[in-house]
Amino acid sequence: MSEAGASRSGGDAARARTAASLRKHGPPTGPRRARPQHRRWRRPAHRAARVGPRRPRRSRARASEPRRPSRRGLNRSPQARAAIALSPCPQTTDGVQCGTVDVPLDRSGAVPGTIPLHVEVLPASGLSRGTMFLIAGGPGQGSAGAYGLGSASAAQEMQTMFPGYTLVAFDNRGTGKSGLIDCPGLQTSTLTTIEQDAALARDCATIIGPGRRFYATRDHAEDLESVRVALGAGRIGLFGVSYGTKLALAYALAHPDAVERIVLDSVVAPAYPDPFERNVLREMPGTLTAFCAGGICRGATQNFAGDVVKLANRLEAHPVNGKVIAPNGKLRVLHMNGEELISLIIDADLSPGLAAEAPAAVHAALLGNARPLLRLYDLDLRTSVLSAEDLSFGLYAATNCADGSFPFAPDTPPAARPAILDATVGAFPPGSVGPFGNWAARIGTAYFCEQWPAPTGNTPLGPGPLPNVPVLAVNGGFDLRTPIANAIAVISAFPKGQLITVPGVGHSVSSADFSGCAADAIRRWILGTLPSFRAASCPRVPPVGKILGAFPGRPASASVKATLTAAARTLREAESTWLQIVLSS
């Protein structure tokens, strides 16, 4: 890390490990398609008038003393005797054990029923430093499925990052093998309006039934505590990615005495997502400007951030319709407005191919040629379709609609909510949504949950206070859905907090950083060899795909040189498209 004197030689091995993990598992984050997420929180992820990532301050502090291994992994005291039967997981790497912890649907006991939580444990080799819970994103990803400890490569990656720790991952209620919620309409829809999304969410609530009230982050945090107790673990470490960082912090608020340390990747503050995505919208221009630092976008545009803002506001007033060629060879008509453009741009922080093409495609659309942008949008939609097993959009809806800090009371009838939302947005002070019009607030969860049956929203988290434990946050400088400002705010609440920024890298930085700097920093922090600093930065990571130059016009004829140049640019575009498909989650 350049600011703190901590160096990293990336190396082919680190890049290969990260690339292999992405290809096999995808980043351990929440959903990435344009609909709920950023039409509705990162949908994940997932900004107050900010002009780019804050420069980390320099630090000359000495490295902390290496921490000695302890026997705190699994607490064997009579008070914490294990209550889960573990056995070798079928068809997995040797050593991984599986079990089930039954938890009540409603911990008050008013509503009967239980949920079986699928748990996977990879014991530490040798003397254990402790127990580390791995928490995936979404909400909607099952952590056991997302981290895949049964895969030799995934297990090695996590063991390298957390040396000496017993690793635990379980599928949250409503995900994976833990009472999966599957709402087909919500799961498979792509070309839907915000109103249609809200209706699909309402239909999903009907499918889930009255138990939908018990999928809030607070419930997930109590499930984590049940698994900890069932395993007989003492104080635990928490590693969360994207929404998993919110869940880790929620657990720390509810059970501060049970937390030993916390690692946060792509930080979501406990109070987020904002129901109108105001922080994301305010921070977007600065993040896009930082992405193009050093003139890497100059072949496509002189002002990527300005282009996005101008085009989004234009498209909201005058949407564009155009035809693209579908995989079956037939023409397909697409519609794009400002909300859909913002969703597409946000998805670029998880897709190197999309990030490589977006500056040129947006600029071309401003000049009147929307076809490259519509092709990009079509590909993003098609590569964003996920199974409920991979990421449950039903659980995504249930959790966000239970958590949201909406401007209406939980028992407000759905029919009365639109007027409240419109009045709230209409009263926004200037700059609340950055340089976008107030229409952009519609990408937030408030509109997605508008028709969710009462009670809706405002489920409180634990009372706190947060524990005074070591905390390390890592965040990508190109993270659009969970901007670096989130991490800065969260780390400020921890006296022992440290923040590492990785410029040029997007969301889920520990797996998306091909230089290996973020993962290496986490390992060194665990070992006690990372220098002591408040904030630091890794070297800037170049884009995986080279940023495309401007799309050419469509002349009737051209010289041989111009034709060959166009052919070369087309090949480069094909490379970006390949990256978008291969590295899509």
XYZ file of C-alpha atoms in Angstrom, residues 62-494:
433
model
C 5.329 0.976 12.931
C 3.923 -2.442 12.196
C 1.970 -4.024 15.014
C 3.358 -7.037 16.849
C 2.490 -10.398 15.262
C -0.435 -12.031 17.010
C 0.189 -15.409 18.589
C -2.102 -18.268 17.633
C -4.586 -19.168 20.357
C -7.008 -21.969 21.062
C -10.036 -19.745 20.752
C -11.410 -21.360 17.595
C -14.055 -23.641 19.081
C -14.866 -23.005 22.718
C -14.974 -26.342 24.534
C -16.282 -25.002 27.829
C -19.431 -26.652 29.243
C -21.305 -23.373 28.795
C -20.688 -23.448 25.023
C -20.925 -27.129 24.211
C -21.545 -27.816 20.523
C -25.147 -28.663 19.598
C -24.698 -29.484 15.918
C -23.785 -32.831 14.434
C -21.126 -32.306 11.765
C -20.188 -34.909 9.186
C -18.083 -34.841 5.994
C -19.864 -32.974 3.217
C -20.629 -35.189 0.222
C -18.598 -34.638 -2.955
C -16.380 -31.934 -1.490
C -12.765 -31.337 -0.587
C -11.479 -33.449 2.286
C -11.952 -31.812 5.649
C -15.102 -29.785 4.976
C -17.905 -30.734 7.338
C -21.619 -30.087 6.991
C -24.464 -29.866 9.449
C -27.842 -28.293 10.099
C -28.950 -25.840 12.761
C -32.714 -25.493 13.196
C -33.808 -21.975 14.118
C -37.294 -20.624 14.847
C -39.029 -18.723 12.080
C -40.261 -16.235 14.672
C -38.102 -15.924 17.766
C -40.984 -14.433 19.734
C -42.835 -17.720 19.342
C -46.022 -16.071 18.098
C -45.702 -17.643 14.640
C -44.794 -21.350 14.666
C -42.251 -23.014 12.418
C -38.529 -23.594 12.054
C -35.944 -23.089 9.330
C -33.038 -25.528 8.821
C -29.799 -23.608 8.260
C -27.210 -25.421 6.145
C -23.762 -24.967 7.725
C -20.310 -25.770 6.318
C -17.148 -25.795 8.429
C -13.528 -26.036 7.290
C -11.366 -26.659 10.385
C -8.066 -24.858 10.707
C -4.970 -26.891 10.024
C -2.761 -26.985 13.099
C -3.251 -24.631 16.011
C -6.403 -22.561 15.515
C -6.347 -18.773 15.749
C -10.113 -18.707 16.109
C -13.298 -19.025 14.072
C -14.053 -16.792 11.082
C -17.605 -16.554 9.707
C -17.772 -15.855 5.958
C -20.834 -13.782 5.039
C -21.919 -13.318 1.414
C -23.914 -10.496 -0.120
C -27.221 -9.730 -1.708
C -29.187 -10.020 0.379
C -30.053 -13.312 -1.281
C -26.795 -15.223 -1.588
C -26.336 -18.236 0.631
C -22.883 -17.951 2.171
C -22.173 -21.683 2.049
C -22.986 -21.768 -1.643
C -21.220 -18.501 -2.467
C -17.918 -19.318 -0.769
C -17.952 -22.976 -1.808
C -15.500 -24.263 0.789
C -15.978 -27.718 -0.697
C -13.986 -26.575 -3.736
C -10.243 -27.024 -3.302
C -9.437 -23.709 -5.015
C -12.016 -21.730 -3.024
C -10.925 -23.324 0.248
C -7.286 -22.518 -0.497
C -8.162 -18.912 -1.326
C -10.004 -18.411 1.967
C -7.372 -20.270 4.014
C -4.661 -18.114 2.462
C -6.549 -14.958 3.369
C -7.412 -16.154 6.891
C -4.464 -18.344 7.950
C -5.040 -20.448 11.036
C -8.773 -19.804 11.242
C -11.566 -22.346 11.287
C -13.848 -21.131 8.487
C -17.640 -21.220 8.791
C -20.182 -20.394 6.089
C -23.907 -21.025 6.279
C -26.790 -20.322 3.947
C -28.922 -17.553 5.424
C -32.604 -18.256 5.950
C -34.368 -18.089 2.591
C -31.225 -18.851 0.551
C -29.461 -21.899 -0.863
C -30.157 -24.978 1.245
C -31.794 -23.060 4.096
C -35.478 -22.882 3.182
C -34.909 -21.297 -0.225
C -37.360 -18.587 -1.266
C -38.081 -18.813 -4.980
C -40.390 -16.267 -6.594
C -40.256 -17.133 -10.328
C -41.724 -13.865 -11.589
C -39.248 -11.721 -9.692
C -36.365 -14.103 -10.322
C -36.573 -14.183 -14.102
C -37.881 -10.744 -15.061
C -35.540 -8.278 -16.721
C -37.359 -5.847 -19.016
C -39.731 -4.495 -16.392
C -40.710 -1.022 -15.284
C -40.385 0.177 -11.711
C -44.138 -0.225 -11.263
C -43.959 -3.779 -12.594
C -41.066 -4.549 -10.255
C -43.143 -3.378 -7.297
C -46.025 -5.593 -8.416
C -43.695 -8.597 -8.760
C -42.369 -7.928 -5.272
C -45.944 -7.814 -3.954
C -46.704 -11.139 -5.649
C -43.549 -12.591 -4.124
C -44.722 -11.502 -0.669
C -47.900 -13.484 -1.262
C -45.856 -16.560 -2.216
C -43.770 -16.287 0.964
C -46.839 -15.783 3.149
C -47.107 -14.294 6.653
C -43.591 -15.489 7.494
C -42.186 -12.766 5.226
C -41.873 -10.532 8.315
C -39.049 -12.679 9.659
C -36.373 -12.187 7.002
C -34.995 -8.854 8.199
C -31.276 -8.328 8.753
C -32.018 -8.545 12.479
C -33.288 -12.114 11.959
C -30.220 -13.053 9.907
C -27.992 -11.710 12.690
C -29.772 -13.850 15.281
C -29.365 -16.869 13.010
C -25.624 -16.215 12.961
C -25.647 -16.203 16.756
C -27.550 -19.506 16.789
C -24.919 -21.081 14.535
C -22.098 -19.726 16.697
C -23.662 -21.187 19.833
C -24.438 -24.493 18.120
C -20.795 -24.813 17.069
C -19.632 -24.030 20.583
C -17.541 -21.142 19.301
C -16.279 -18.375 21.541
C -15.579 -14.895 20.207
C -15.606 -14.969 16.418
C -14.213 -13.094 13.451
C -16.566 -11.799 10.768
C -15.747 -11.410 7.067
C -18.534 -9.783 5.083
C -18.764 -8.753 1.438
C -21.272 -6.139 0.216
C -24.571 -6.763 2.062
C -22.548 -9.205 4.150
C -20.794 -6.192 5.689
C -24.148 -4.821 6.861
C -25.011 -8.208 8.356
C -21.612 -8.412 10.069
C -22.121 -4.957 11.584
C -25.695 -5.826 12.578
C -24.391 -8.892 14.403
C -21.752 -6.770 16.119
C -24.461 -4.359 17.298
C -26.580 -7.209 18.661
C -23.770 -9.324 20.154
C -20.719 -7.089 20.682
C -19.172 -9.384 23.299
C -19.098 -12.289 20.825
C -16.954 -10.460 18.234
C -13.165 -10.773 18.076
C -12.440 -8.880 14.825
C -14.189 -7.765 11.623
C -13.152 -7.621 7.954
C -15.401 -5.610 5.639
C -15.185 -5.776 1.829
C -17.273 -3.228 -0.127
C -18.868 -1.600 2.868
C -22.575 -1.096 3.523
C -23.318 0.923 6.654
C -25.980 -0.486 9.015
C -28.410 2.311 8.073
C -28.118 1.580 4.343
C -29.238 1.084 1.667
C -30.717 4.523 1.516
C -34.325 4.049 0.336
C -33.724 6.525 -2.486
C -30.054 5.703 -3.180
C -29.098 9.320 -2.563
C -25.578 8.492 -1.432
C -24.958 6.329 -4.508
C -26.247 9.008 -6.875
C -24.257 11.806 -5.256
C -21.021 9.846 -5.333
C -21.363 8.485 -8.866
C -19.799 11.404 -10.805
C -16.692 11.433 -8.617
C -16.297 7.668 -8.877
C -16.582 7.753 -12.681
C -14.081 10.605 -12.868
C -11.618 8.661 -10.714
C -12.076 5.616 -12.937
C -10.894 7.623 -15.951
C -7.918 9.145 -14.116
C -4.706 9.348 -16.101
C -6.565 9.873 -19.363
C -7.479 6.197 -19.860
C -10.886 7.167 -21.294
C -9.667 9.956 -23.567
C -10.022 7.824 -26.699
C -13.753 7.604 -25.982
C -14.606 10.841 -24.188
C -13.089 13.758 -22.344
C -15.717 13.607 -19.583
C -17.228 10.190 -18.837
C -18.985 11.375 -15.668
C -20.457 14.403 -17.403
C -21.619 12.248 -20.311
C -23.433 9.838 -17.975
C -25.182 12.653 -16.110
C -26.203 14.461 -19.293
C -27.427 11.317 -21.044
C -29.312 9.991 -18.008
C -31.246 13.227 -17.564
C -31.915 13.356 -21.311
C -33.123 9.744 -21.483
C -35.462 10.218 -18.554
C -37.148 13.033 -20.465
C -36.902 11.321 -23.863
C -36.309 7.543 -23.631
C -34.705 5.804 -26.563
C -35.998 2.723 -28.362
C -33.868 0.618 -30.644
C -33.301 -2.827 -32.070
C -30.590 -5.302 -31.161
C -29.891 -8.782 -32.464
C -30.963 -11.460 -29.986
C -29.006 -14.743 -29.552
C -31.523 -16.482 -31.834
C -30.640 -14.059 -34.632
C -33.916 -12.173 -34.473
C -34.289 -8.477 -33.811
C -35.293 -7.429 -30.323
C -36.639 -3.992 -29.382
C -35.190 -2.403 -26.246
C -36.303 0.657 -24.314
C -33.915 2.702 -22.201
C -34.660 5.583 -19.865
C -32.520 7.357 -17.290
C -33.101 4.804 -14.539
C -32.019 1.970 -16.794
C -28.875 3.828 -17.831
C -27.914 4.362 -14.181
C -28.532 0.668 -13.484
C -26.313 -0.270 -16.412
C -23.484 2.025 -15.326
C -23.595 0.707 -11.763
C -23.290 -2.845 -13.067
C -19.942 -1.839 -14.601
C -18.306 -2.097 -11.175
C -18.754 -5.874 -11.377
C -18.069 -6.284 -15.097
C -14.668 -5.358 -16.585
C -16.059 -5.785 -20.084
C -18.945 -3.438 -19.443
C -16.584 -0.922 -17.838
C -14.338 -1.043 -20.912
C -17.167 -0.279 -23.343
C -19.351 2.081 -21.329
C -17.452 5.377 -21.899
C -17.538 4.995 -25.682
C -21.114 3.686 -25.772
C -22.468 6.515 -23.610
C -20.637 9.146 -25.655
C -21.928 7.662 -28.912
C -25.490 7.796 -27.576
C -25.041 11.477 -26.745
C -24.038 12.042 -30.371
C -27.158 10.265 -31.620
C -25.944 6.679 -32.082
C -27.598 4.616 -29.329
C -26.999 1.195 -30.890
C -23.723 0.413 -29.049
C -25.329 1.371 -25.734
C -28.421 -0.733 -26.394
C -26.241 -3.718 -27.344
C -24.378 -3.281 -24.072
C -27.634 -3.034 -22.130
C -29.005 -6.153 -23.796
C -25.887 -8.144 -22.951
C -25.950 -6.906 -19.360
C -29.546 -8.053 -18.956
C -28.853 -11.465 -20.455
C -25.763 -12.122 -18.324
C -27.549 -11.003 -15.158
C -30.149 -13.764 -14.988
C -29.432 -15.945 -11.956
C -31.110 -18.954 -10.423
C -32.717 -18.630 -7.004
C -30.112 -21.073 -5.709
C -27.359 -18.664 -6.755
C -29.160 -15.592 -5.503
C -32.751 -15.479 -4.289
C -34.459 -12.291 -5.424
C -37.362 -13.286 -3.195
C -35.102 -13.141 -0.151
C -33.600 -9.936 -1.515
C -37.082 -8.417 -1.530
C -38.095 -9.797 1.868
C -34.984 -8.475 3.614
C -34.885 -5.053 1.984
C -38.620 -4.512 2.425
C -38.309 -5.414 6.111
C -35.194 -3.291 6.713
C -35.887 -0.141 4.721
C -35.957 3.214 6.483
C -38.964 4.303 4.453
C -40.771 7.627 4.927
C -44.038 5.818 5.668
C -44.928 3.932 8.843
C -44.688 0.110 8.680
C -48.475 -0.295 8.875
C -49.221 2.249 6.122
C -51.533 0.628 3.528
C -49.792 0.148 0.152
C -52.381 2.334 -1.571
C -51.347 5.316 0.548
C -47.611 4.985 -0.017
C -47.143 6.455 -3.535
C -48.330 9.886 -2.433
C -46.013 9.807 0.596
C -43.035 8.806 -1.541
C -43.738 11.444 -4.170
C -44.119 14.143 -1.522
C -40.877 13.086 0.144
C -38.923 13.153 -3.102
C -40.530 16.425 -4.131
C -39.246 18.016 -0.932
C -35.622 16.949 -1.440
C -33.175 19.838 -1.015
C -31.130 20.658 -4.134
C -28.258 18.233 -4.653
C -29.845 15.370 -2.708
C -29.467 13.056 -5.704
C -26.340 14.705 -7.036
C -26.548 16.159 -10.543
C -29.471 13.948 -11.525
C -33.117 14.935 -11.456
C -35.287 13.752 -8.570
C -36.549 11.017 -10.881
C -33.350 9.097 -10.096
C -34.597 8.407 -6.550
C -36.870 5.794 -8.102
C -33.964 3.334 -8.309
C -34.138 2.940 -4.519
C -35.837 0.274 -2.431
C -38.629 2.653 -1.378
C -40.330 2.299 -4.757
C -39.486 -1.390 -5.052
C -41.210 -2.069 -1.700
C -44.100 0.306 -2.325
C -46.649 -2.526 -2.715
C -45.118 -4.921 -0.152
C -47.843 -5.907 2.344
C -47.753 -4.248 5.754
C -45.798 -4.278 7.962
C -43.105 -2.856 5.723
C -39.751 -1.405 6.713
C -38.071 0.114 9.728
C -37.123 -3.146 11.469
C -34.521 -2.050 14.039
C -31.086 -3.596 14.433
C -29.437 -4.404 17.753
C -28.973 -1.585 20.277
C -25.169 -1.666 20.287
C -22.734 -0.223 21.071
C -20.321 -1.516 18.473
C -17.443 -3.479 19.990
C -14.017 -1.893 20.295
C -12.289 -4.554 18.194
C -9.829 -4.480 15.277
C -11.627 -3.745 11.999
C -10.201 -3.761 8.477
C -12.196 -2.413 5.545
C -11.208 -2.809 1.898
C -13.053 -0.938 -0.840
C -12.589 -0.478 -4.556
C -12.130 3.021 -5.906
C -14.497 2.139 -8.777
C -17.189 0.724 -6.494
C -20.365 2.472 -7.612
C -22.914 0.591 -5.489
C -21.031 0.721 -2.180
C -18.894 3.835 -2.637
C -15.752 4.480 -0.653
C -17.573 7.122 1.398
C -19.500 4.273 3.068
C -16.275 2.675 4.252
C -14.854 5.978 5.498
C -17.958 6.594 7.603
C -18.050 3.076 9.056
C -14.344 2.923 9.897
C -14.603 6.239 11.741
C -16.828 4.475 14.294
C -14.045 2.055 15.270
